[in-house]
Tab-separated table of C-alpha atoms in Angstrom:
chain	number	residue	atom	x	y	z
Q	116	UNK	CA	14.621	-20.833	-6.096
Q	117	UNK	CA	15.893	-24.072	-4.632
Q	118	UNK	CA	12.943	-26.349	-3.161
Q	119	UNK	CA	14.883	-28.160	-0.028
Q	120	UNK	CA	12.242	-28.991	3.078
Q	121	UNK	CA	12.674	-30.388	5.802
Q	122	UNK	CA	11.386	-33.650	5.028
Q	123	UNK	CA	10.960	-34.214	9.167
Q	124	UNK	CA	8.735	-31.292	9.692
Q	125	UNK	CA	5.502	-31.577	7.670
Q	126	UNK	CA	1.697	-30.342	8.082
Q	127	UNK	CA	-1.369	-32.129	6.244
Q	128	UNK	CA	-3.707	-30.002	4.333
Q	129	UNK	CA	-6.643	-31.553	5.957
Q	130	UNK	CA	-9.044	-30.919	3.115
Q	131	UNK	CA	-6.571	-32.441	0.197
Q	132	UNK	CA	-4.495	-34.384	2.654
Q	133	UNK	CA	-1.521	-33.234	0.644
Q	134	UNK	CA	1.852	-32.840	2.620
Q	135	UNK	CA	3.799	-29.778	2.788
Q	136	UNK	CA	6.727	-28.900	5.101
Q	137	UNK	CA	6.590	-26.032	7.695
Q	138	UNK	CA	9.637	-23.935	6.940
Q	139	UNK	CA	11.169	-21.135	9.487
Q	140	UNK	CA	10.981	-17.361	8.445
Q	141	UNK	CA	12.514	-14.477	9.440
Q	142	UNK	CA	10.640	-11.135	8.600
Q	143	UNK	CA	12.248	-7.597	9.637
Q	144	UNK	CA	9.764	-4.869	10.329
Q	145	UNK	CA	10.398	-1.047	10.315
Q	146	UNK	CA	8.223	2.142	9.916
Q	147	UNK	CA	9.679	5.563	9.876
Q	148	UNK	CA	6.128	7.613	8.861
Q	149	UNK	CA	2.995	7.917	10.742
Q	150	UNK	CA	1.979	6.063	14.078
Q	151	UNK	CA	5.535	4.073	13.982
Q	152	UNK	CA	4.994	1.704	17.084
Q	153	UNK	CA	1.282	0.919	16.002
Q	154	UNK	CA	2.690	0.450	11.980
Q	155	UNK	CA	4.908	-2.495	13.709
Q	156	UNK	CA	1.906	-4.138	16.256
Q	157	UNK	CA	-0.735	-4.021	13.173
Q	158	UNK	CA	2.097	-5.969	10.784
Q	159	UNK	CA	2.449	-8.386	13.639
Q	160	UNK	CA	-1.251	-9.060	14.244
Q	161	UNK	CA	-1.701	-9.193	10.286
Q	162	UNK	CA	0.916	-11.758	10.219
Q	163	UNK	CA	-0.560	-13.921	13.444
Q	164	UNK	CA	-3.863	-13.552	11.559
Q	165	UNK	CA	-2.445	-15.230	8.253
Q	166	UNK	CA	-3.902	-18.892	7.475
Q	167	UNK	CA	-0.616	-21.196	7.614
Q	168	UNK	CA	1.368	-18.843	9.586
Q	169	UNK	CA	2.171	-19.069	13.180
Q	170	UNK	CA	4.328	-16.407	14.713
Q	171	UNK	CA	6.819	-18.231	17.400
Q	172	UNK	CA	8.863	-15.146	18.313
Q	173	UNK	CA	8.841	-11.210	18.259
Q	174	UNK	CA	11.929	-9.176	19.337
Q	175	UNK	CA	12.882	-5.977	21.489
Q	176	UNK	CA	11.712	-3.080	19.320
Q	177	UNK	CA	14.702	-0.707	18.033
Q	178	UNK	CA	15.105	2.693	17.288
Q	179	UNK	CA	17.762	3.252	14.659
Q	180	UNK	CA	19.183	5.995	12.486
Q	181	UNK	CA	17.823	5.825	8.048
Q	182	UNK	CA	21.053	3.196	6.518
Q	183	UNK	CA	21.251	4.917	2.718
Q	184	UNK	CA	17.822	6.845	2.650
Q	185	UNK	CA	17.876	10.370	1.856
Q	186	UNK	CA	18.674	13.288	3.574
Q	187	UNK	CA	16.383	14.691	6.419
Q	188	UNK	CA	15.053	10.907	6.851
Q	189	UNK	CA	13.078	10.123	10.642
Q	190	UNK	CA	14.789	7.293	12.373
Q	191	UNK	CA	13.008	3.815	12.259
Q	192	UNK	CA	11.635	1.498	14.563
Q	193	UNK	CA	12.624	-1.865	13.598
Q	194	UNK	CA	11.740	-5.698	15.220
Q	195	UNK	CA	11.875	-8.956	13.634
Q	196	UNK	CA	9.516	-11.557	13.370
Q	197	UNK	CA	9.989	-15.648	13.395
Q	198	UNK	CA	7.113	-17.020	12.271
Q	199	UNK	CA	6.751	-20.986	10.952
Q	200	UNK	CA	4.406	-21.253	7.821
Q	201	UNK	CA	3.759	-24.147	5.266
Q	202	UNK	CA	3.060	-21.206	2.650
Q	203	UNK	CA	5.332	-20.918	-0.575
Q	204	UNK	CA	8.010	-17.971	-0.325
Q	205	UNK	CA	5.881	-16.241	-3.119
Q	206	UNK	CA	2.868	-16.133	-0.882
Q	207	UNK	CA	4.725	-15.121	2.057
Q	208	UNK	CA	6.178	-12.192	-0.138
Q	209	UNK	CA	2.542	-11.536	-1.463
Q	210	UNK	CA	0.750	-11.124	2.128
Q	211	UNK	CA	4.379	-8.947	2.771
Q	212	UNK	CA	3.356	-6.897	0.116
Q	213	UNK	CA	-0.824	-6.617	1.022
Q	214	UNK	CA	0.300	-5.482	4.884
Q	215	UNK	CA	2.190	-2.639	3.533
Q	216	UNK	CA	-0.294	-1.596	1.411
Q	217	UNK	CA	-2.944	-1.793	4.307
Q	218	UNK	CA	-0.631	0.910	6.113
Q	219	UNK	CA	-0.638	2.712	3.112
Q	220	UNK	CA	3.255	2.041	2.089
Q	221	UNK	CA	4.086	4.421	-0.620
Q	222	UNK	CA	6.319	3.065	-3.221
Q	223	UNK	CA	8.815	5.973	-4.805
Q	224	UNK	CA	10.991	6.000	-7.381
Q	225	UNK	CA	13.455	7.361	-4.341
Q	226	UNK	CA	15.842	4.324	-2.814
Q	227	UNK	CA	14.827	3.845	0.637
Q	228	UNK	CA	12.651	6.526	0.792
Q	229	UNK	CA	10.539	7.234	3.991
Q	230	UNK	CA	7.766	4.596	4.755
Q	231	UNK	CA	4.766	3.622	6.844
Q	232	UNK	CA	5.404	-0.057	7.403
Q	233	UNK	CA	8.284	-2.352	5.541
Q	234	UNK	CA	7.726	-5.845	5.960
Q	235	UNK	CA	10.872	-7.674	4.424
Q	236	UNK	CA	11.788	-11.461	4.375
Q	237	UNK	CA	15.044	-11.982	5.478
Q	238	UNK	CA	15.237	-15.988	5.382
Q	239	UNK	CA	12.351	-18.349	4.630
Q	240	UNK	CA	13.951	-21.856	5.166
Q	241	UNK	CA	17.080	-22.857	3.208
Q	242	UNK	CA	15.003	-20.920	0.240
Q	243	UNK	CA	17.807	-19.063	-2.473
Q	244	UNK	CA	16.368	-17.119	-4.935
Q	245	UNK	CA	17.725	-13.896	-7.245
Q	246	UNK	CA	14.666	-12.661	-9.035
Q	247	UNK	CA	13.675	-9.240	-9.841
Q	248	UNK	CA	10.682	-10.130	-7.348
Q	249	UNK	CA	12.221	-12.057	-4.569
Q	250	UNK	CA	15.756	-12.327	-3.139
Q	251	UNK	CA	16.691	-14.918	-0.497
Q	252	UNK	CA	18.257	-14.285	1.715
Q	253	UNK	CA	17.347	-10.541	1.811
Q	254	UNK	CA	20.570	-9.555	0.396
Q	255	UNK	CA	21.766	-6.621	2.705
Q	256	UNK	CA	20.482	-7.925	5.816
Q	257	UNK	CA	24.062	-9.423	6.689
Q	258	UNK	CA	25.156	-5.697	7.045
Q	259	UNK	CA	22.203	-4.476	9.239
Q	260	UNK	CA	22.415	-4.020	12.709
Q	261	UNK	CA	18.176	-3.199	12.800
Q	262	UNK	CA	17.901	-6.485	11.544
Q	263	UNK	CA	20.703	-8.853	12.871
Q	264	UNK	CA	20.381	-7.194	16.869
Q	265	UNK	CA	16.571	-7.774	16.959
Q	266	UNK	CA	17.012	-11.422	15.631
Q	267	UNK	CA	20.031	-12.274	17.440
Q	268	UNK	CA	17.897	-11.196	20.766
Q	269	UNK	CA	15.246	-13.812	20.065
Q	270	UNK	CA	17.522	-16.794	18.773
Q	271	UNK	CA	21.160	-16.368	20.131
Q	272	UNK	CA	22.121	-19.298	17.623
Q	273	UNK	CA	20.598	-18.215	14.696
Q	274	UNK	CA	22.757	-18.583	11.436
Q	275	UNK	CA	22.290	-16.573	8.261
Q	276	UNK	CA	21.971	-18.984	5.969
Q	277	UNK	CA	24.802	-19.436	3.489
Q	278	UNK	CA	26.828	-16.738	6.031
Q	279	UNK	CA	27.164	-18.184	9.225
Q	280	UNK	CA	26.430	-17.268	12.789
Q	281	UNK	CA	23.931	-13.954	13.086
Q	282	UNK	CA	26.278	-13.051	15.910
Q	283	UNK	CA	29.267	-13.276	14.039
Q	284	UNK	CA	27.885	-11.086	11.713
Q	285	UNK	CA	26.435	-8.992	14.009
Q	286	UNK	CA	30.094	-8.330	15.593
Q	287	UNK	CA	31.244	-7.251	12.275
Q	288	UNK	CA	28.769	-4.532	11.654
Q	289	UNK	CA	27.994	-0.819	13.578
Q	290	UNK	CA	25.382	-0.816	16.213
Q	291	UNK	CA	26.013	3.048	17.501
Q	292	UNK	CA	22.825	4.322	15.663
Q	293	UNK	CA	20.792	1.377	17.359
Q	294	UNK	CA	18.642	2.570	20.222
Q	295	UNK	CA	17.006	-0.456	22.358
Q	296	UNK	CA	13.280	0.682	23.072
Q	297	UNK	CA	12.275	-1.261	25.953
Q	298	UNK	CA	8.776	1.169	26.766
Q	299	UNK	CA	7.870	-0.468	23.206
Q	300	UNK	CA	6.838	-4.034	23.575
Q	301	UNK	CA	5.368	-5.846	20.606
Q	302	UNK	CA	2.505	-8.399	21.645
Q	303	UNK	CA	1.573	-11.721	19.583
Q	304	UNK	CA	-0.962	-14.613	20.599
């Protein structure tokens, strides 16, 4: 994983004094099990509540039909999430990771099997990486209208990094299973 900050943007640890840079994230939410809606406001408030995380942004929630998840799967509610953070894309993946398991996230053996919460990184920074553990940028959010729609609304500019303009790529891809929710409003502080 490349290491590239923005040298401009920096934060001081105020008990080591030690410098680190404050890097942009994107983070897609979706939850087809349980109390959908509430899945999506408890990852946001878990994510506002995170030390070295500030959410900026939260999009229009989405209703949109399972993309390759077996047969018989609920349709998700999706938003994204722009949050700025001066944590590592490890940790970010880590507290990912701890808020689906506080929803009780079931991992199965199943590809894109039905789930409580997902809480993916799509793009922390200019960070690359192709480990078994963490890919970045998430690799098939370029092809997903839940994902490029939501952060398109919030950042009309936004590029994908290493792909170009979110709305280029947003042009390129379906959006007839994609269902605007707007009696579903997401809330941050």
């Amino acid at each position: 994983m490349t290491e590239t900050p923005n040298p401009n943007i920096i934060d001081a640890d105020t008990l080591t004094g030690e410098m680190r840079p404050i890097r942009r994230v994107v983070i897609g939410l979706g939850s087809n099990l349980g109390e959908r809606f509430s899945n999506l406001q408890g990852a946001v408030d878990a994510l506002a509540d995170t030390p070295n995380v500030w959410v900026t942004g939260v999009s229009p929630v989405y209703e949109s039909e399972p993309v390759d998840c077996p047969p018989d799967s609920a349709t998700f509610l999706n938003a994204v999430v722009l949050i700025d953070t001066t944590l590592s894309a490890h940790r970010l993946l880590d507290r990912a990771l701890a808020i689906e398991d506080a929803y009780d996230r079931m991992r199965s053996e199943v590809k894109n099997s039905p789930r409580t919460l997902d809480v993916d990184l799509i793009a922390v920074g200019d960070r690359r990486s192709d480990t078994e553990a963490l890919r970045l940028p998430h690799p098939q959010a370029h092809e997903r209208a839940f994902v490029l729609q939501p952060w398109s609304d919030l950042e009309s500019d936004a590029e994908f990094p290493g792909l170009g303009p979110v709305s280029e790529l947003l042009a390129k891809v379906d959006t007839s299973g994609l269902k605007p929710r707007a009696d579903l409003v997401l809330e941050f502080e």
